[in-house]
mmCIF file of C-alpha atoms and ligand atoms in Angstrom:
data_model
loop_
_atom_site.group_PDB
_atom_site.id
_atom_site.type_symbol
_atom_site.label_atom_id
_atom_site.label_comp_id
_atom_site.label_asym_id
_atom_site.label_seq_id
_atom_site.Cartn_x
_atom_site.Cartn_y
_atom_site.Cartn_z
ATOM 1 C CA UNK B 1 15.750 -12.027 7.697
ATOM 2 C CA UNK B 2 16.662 -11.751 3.544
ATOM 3 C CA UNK B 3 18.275 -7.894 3.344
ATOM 4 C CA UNK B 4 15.113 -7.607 0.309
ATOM 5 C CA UNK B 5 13.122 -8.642 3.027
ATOM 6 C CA UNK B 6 14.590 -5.861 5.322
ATOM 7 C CA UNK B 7 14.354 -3.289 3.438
ATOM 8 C CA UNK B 8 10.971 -3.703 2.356
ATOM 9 C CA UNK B 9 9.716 -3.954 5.949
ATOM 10 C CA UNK B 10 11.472 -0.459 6.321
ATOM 11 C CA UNK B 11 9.531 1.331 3.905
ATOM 12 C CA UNK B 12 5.894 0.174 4.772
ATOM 13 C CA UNK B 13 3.619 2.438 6.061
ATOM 14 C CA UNK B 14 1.109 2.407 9.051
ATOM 15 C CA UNK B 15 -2.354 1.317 7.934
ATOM 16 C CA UNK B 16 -5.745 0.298 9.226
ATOM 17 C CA UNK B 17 -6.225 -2.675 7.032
ATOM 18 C CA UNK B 18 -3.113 -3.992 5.375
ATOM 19 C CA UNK B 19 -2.736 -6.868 2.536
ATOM 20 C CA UNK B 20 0.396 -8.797 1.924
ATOM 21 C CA UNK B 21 -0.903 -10.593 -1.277
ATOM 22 C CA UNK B 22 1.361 -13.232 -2.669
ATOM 23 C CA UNK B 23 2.716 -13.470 1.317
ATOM 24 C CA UNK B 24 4.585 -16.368 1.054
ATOM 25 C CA UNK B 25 6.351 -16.855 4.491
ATOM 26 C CA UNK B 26 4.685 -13.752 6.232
ATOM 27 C CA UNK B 27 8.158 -12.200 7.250
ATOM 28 C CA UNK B 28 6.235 -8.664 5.749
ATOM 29 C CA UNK B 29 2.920 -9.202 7.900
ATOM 30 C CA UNK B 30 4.784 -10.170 11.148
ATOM 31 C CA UNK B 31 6.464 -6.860 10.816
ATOM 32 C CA UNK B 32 3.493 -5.122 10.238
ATOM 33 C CA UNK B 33 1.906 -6.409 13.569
ATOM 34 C CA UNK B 34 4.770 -6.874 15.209
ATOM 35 C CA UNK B 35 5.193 -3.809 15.177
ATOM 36 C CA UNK B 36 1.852 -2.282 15.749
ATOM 37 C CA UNK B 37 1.558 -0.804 12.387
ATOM 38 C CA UNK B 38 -1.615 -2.240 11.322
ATOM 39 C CA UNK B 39 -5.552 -3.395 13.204
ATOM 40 C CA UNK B 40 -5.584 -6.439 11.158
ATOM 41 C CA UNK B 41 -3.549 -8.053 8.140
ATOM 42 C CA UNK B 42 -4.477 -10.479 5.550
ATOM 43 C CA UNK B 43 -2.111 -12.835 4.318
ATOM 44 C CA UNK B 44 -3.199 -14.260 0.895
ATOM 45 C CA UNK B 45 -1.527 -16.767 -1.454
ATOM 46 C CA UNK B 46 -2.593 -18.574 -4.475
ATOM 47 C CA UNK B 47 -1.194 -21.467 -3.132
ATOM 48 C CA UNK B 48 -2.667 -23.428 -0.086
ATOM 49 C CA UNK B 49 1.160 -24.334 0.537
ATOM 50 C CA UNK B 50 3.210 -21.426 0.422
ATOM 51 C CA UNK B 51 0.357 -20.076 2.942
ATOM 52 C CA UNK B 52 0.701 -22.476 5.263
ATOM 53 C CA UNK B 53 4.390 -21.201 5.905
ATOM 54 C CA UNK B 54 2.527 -17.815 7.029
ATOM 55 C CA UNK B 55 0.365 -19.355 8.512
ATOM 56 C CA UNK B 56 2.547 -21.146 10.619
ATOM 57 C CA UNK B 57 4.550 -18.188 11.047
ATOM 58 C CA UNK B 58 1.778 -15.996 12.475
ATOM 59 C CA UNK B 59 -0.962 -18.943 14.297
ATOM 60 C CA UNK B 60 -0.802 -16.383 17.138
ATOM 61 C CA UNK B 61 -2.058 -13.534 15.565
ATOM 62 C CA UNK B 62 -4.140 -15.873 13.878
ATOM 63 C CA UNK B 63 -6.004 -17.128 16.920
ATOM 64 C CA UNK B 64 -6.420 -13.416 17.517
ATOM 65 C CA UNK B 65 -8.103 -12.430 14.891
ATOM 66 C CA UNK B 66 -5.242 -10.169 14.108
ATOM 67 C CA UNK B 67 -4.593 -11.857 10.956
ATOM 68 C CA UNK B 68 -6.595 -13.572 8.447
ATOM 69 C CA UNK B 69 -4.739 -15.761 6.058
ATOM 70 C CA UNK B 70 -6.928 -16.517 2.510
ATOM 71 C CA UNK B 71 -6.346 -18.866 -0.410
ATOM 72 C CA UNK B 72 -7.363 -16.877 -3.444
ATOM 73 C CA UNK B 73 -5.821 -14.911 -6.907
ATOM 74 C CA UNK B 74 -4.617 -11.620 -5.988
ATOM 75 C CA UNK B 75 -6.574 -9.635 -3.974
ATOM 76 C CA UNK B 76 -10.045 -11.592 -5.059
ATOM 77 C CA UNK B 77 -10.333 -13.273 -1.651
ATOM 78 C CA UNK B 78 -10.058 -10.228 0.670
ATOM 79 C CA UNK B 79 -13.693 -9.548 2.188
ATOM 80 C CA UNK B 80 -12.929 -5.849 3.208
ATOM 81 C CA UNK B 81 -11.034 -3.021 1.011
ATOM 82 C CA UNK B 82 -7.549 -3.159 2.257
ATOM 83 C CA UNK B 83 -5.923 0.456 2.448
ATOM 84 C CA UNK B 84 -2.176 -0.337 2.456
ATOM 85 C CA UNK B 85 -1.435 -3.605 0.427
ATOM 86 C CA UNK B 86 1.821 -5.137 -0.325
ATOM 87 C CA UNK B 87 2.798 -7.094 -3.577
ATOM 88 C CA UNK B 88 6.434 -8.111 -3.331
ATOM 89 C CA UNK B 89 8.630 -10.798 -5.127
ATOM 90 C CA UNK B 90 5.985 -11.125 -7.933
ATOM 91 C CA UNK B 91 6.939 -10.088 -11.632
ATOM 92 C CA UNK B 92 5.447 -6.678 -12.391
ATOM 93 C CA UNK B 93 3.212 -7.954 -15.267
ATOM 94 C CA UNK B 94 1.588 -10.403 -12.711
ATOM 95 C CA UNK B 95 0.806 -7.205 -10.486
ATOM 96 C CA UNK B 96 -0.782 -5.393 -13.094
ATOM 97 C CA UNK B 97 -2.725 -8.099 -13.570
ATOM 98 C CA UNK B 98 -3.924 -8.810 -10.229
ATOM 99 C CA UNK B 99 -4.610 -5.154 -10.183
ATOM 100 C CA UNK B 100 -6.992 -5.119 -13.581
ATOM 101 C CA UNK B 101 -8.818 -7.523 -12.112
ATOM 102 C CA UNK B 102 -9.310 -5.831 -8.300
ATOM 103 C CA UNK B 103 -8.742 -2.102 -7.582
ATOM 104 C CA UNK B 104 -5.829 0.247 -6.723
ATOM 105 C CA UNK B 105 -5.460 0.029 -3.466
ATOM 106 C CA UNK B 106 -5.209 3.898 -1.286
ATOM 107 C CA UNK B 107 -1.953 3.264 -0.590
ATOM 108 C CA UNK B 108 0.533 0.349 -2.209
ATOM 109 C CA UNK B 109 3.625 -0.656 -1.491
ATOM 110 C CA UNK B 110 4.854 -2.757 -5.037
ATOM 111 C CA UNK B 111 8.660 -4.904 -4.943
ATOM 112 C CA UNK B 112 8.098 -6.040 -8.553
ATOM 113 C CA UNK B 113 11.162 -8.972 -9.814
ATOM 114 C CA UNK B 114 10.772 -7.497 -13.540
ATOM 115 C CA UNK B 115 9.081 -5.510 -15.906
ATOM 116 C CA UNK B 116 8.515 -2.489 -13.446
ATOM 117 C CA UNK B 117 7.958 -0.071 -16.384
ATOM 118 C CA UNK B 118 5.173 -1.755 -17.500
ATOM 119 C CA UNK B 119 4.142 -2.020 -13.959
ATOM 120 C CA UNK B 120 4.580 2.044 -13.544
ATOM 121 C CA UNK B 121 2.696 2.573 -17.080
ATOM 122 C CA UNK B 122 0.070 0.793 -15.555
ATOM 123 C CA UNK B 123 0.073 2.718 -12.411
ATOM 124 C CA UNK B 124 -0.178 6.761 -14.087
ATOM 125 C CA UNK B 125 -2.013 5.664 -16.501
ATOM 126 C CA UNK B 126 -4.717 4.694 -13.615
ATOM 127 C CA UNK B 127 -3.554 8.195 -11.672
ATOM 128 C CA UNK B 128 -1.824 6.778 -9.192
ATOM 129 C CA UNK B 129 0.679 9.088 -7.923
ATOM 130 C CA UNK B 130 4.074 7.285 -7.083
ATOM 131 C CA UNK B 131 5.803 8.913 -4.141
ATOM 132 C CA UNK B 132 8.655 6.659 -4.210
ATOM 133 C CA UNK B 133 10.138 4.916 -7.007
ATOM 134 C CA UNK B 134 13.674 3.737 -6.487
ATOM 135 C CA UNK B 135 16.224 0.560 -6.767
ATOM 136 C CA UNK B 136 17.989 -0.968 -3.964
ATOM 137 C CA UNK B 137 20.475 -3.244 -3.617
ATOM 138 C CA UNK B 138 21.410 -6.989 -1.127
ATOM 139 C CA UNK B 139 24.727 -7.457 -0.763
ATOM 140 C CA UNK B 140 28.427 -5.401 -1.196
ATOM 141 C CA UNK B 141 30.178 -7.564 -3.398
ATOM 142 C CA UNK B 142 27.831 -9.675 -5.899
ATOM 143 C CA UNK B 143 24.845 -7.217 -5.663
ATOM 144 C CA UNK B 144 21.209 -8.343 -6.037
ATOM 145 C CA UNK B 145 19.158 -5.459 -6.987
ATOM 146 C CA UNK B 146 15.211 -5.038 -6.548
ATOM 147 C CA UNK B 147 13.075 -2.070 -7.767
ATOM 148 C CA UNK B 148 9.990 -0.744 -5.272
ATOM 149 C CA UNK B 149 7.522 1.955 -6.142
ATOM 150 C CA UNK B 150 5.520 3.263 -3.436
ATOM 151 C CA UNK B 151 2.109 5.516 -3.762
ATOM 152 C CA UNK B 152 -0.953 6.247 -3.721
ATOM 153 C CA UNK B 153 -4.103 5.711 -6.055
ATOM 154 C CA UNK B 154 -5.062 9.013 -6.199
ATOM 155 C CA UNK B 155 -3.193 12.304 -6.955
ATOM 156 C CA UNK B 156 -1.897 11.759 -10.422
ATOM 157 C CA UNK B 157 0.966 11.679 -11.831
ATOM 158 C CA UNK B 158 3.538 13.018 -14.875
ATOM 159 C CA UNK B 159 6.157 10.555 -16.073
ATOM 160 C CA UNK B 160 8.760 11.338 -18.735
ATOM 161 C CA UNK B 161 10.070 8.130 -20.877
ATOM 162 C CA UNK B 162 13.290 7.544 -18.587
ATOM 163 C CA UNK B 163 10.923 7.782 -15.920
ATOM 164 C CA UNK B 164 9.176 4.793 -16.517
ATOM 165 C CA UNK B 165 12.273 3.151 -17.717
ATOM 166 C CA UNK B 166 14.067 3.806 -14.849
ATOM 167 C CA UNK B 167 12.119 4.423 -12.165
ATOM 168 C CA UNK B 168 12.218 8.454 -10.959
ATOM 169 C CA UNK B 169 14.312 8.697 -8.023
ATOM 170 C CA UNK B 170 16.990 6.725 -9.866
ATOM 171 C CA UNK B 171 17.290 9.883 -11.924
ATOM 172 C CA UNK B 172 16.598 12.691 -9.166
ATOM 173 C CA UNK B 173 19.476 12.713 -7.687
ATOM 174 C CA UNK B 174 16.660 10.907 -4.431
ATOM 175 C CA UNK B 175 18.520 7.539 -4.310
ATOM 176 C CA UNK B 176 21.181 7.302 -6.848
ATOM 177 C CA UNK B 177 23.529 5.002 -6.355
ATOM 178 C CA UNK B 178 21.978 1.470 -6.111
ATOM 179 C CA UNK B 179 20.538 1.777 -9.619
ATOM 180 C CA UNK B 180 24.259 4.107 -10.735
ATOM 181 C CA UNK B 181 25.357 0.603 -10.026
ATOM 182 C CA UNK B 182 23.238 -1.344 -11.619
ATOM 183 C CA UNK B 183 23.538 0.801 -14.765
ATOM 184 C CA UNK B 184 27.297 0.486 -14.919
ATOM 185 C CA UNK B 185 27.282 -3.816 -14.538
ATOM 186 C CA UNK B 186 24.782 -3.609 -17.329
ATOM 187 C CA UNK B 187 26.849 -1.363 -19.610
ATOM 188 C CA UNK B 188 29.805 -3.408 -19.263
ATOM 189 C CA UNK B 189 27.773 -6.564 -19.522
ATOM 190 C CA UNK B 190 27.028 -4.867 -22.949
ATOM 191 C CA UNK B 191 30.039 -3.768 -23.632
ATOM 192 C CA UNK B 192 31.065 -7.519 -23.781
ATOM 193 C CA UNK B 193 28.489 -8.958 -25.650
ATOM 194 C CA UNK B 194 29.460 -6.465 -27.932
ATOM 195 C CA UNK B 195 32.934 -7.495 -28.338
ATOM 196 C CA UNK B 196 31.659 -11.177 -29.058
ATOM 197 C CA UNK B 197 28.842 -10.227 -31.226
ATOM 198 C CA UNK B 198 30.485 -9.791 -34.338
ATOM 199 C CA UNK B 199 27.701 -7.802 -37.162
ATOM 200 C CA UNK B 200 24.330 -8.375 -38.029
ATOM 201 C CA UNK B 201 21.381 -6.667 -35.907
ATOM 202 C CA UNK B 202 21.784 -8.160 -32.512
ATOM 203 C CA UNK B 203 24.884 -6.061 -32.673
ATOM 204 C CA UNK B 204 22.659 -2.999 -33.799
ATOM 205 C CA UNK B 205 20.564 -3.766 -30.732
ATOM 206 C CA UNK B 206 23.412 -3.790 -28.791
ATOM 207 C CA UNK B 207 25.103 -0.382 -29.619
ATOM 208 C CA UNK B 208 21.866 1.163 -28.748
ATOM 209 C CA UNK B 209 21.890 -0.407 -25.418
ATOM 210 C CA UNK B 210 24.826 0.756 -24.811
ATOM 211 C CA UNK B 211 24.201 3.979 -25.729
ATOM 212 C CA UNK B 212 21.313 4.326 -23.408
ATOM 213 C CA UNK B 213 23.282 2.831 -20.773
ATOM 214 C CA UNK B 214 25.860 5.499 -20.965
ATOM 215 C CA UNK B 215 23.334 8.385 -21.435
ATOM 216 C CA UNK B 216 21.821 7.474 -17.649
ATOM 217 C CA UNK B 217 24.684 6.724 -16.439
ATOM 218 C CA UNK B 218 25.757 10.516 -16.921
ATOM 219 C CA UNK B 219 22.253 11.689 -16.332
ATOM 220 C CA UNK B 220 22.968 10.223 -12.409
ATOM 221 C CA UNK B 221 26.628 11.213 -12.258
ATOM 222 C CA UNK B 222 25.009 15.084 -13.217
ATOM 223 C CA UNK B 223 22.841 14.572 -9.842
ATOM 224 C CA UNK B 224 25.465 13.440 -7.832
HETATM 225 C C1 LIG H 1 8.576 -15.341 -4.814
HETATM 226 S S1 LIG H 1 7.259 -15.469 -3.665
HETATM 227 C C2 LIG H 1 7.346 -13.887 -2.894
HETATM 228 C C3 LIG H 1 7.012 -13.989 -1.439
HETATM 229 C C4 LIG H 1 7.022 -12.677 -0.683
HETATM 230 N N1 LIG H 1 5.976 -11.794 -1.113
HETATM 231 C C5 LIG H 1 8.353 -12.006 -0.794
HETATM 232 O O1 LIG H 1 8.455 -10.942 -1.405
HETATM 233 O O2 LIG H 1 9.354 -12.543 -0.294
HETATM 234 C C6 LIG H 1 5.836 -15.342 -4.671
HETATM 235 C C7 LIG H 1 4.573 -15.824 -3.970
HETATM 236 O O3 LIG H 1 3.465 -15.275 -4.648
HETATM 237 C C8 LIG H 1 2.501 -16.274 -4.855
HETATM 238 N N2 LIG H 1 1.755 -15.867 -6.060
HETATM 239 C C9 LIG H 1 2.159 -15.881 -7.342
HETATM 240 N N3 LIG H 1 1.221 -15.372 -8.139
HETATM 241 C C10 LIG H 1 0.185 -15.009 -7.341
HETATM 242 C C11 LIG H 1 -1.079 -14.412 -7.565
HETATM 243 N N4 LIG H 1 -1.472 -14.078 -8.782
HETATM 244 N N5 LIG H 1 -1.878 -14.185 -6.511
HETATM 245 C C12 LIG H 1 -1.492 -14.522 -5.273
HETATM 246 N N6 LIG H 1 -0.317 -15.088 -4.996
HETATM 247 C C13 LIG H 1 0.520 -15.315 -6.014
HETATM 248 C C14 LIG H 1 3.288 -17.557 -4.972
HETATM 249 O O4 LIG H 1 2.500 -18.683 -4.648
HETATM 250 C C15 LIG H 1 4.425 -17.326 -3.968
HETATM 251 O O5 LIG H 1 4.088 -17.784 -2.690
#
């Protein structure tokens, strides 16, 4: 199994009814019943073929009844509210989409590919309340890295800017150093297309990346 994969399965909690929308190959769901921490799971896809992989995956659980795979948009097709539901490997404007047009599920486990601020705007502004909200990393050498916010609908929340820039427990001093790392490839990513951009306003655009960079960057070394 991917190390993403891994980790993901790691952080999802026990539920009655769980969702893994956007499933894929079902690696998430067989967790979830493999390891008894669901009643049922449904495995949905918007496309008839990447189901059948989870389908194929889980036809045991299947025949069951423990798992109920479902061709649909989001979470349009489930036929039950879900109380735990997973959205992983999708970009984060696509989950806020698939959210406006559902619900926020009780609890919510999110691995958005991009745009997570947008994706955590979307989330307090709804009054969610995000008890986890950190980066992590696949691989040593060439790192991948992958944010995941995990919460709740209810509760509420406060966010300041970096916040939903960053994510909060990148900041906290909670899980530092995956995103630490992340910040210092992108400053000196900056830094060098700096050094080849030569005046004009992508250069402008530039300094104050870099500047921002270097700001979190100490804001994390403070925590450390
Ligand atoms: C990159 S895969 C991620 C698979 C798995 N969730 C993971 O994290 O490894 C994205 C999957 O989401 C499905 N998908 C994309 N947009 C979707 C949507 N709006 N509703 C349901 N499924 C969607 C795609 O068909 C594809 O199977």
């Amino acid at each position: 199994m991917k190390e993403r994969i891994a980790h993901i399965c790691s952080l999802l909690p026990r539920a009655r009814v769980f969702a893994d929308i956007g499933c894929d190959h079902g690696y998430m769901t067989r967790y979830m019943l493999e390891n008894c921490l669901c009643e049922r799971a449904y495995i949905s896809d918007i496309s008839a073929e990447s189901l059948r992989k989870a389908e194929t995956l889980l036809k045991d659980e299947i025949a069951a009844g423990r798992c109920i795979p479902v061709v649909a948009y989001g979470m349009e097709g489930l036929p039950e509210p879900c109380d735990c539901v997973l959205i992983a490997g999708l970009g984060g404007e696509e989950i806020v989409k698939i959210l406006e047009r559902a619900y926020l599920p009780p609890r919510f486990v999110f691995q958005p590919m991009k745009n997570s601020e947008k994706l955590r705007r979307y989330l307090v502004a709804h009054g969610a309340k995000l008890e986890r909200d950190f980066t992590f990393c696949e691989g040593t050498v060439r790192r991948k890295y992958y944010d995941v916010i995990l919460g709740r609908a209810a509760g509420g929340d406060t966010y300041s800017e970096r916040e939903f820039r960053f994510g909060r427990d990148n900041l906290n001093g909670n899980s530092p150093y995956p995103f630490l790392y992340r910040a210092r490839e992108e400053l000196e990513k900056t830094e060098a297309r700096l050094r080849a951009a030569m005046q004009g306003g992508s250069r402008e655009a530039l300094l104050k990346r870099k500047t921002e960079w270097e700001e979190v960057i100490h804001e994390i070394e403070r925590t450390l």
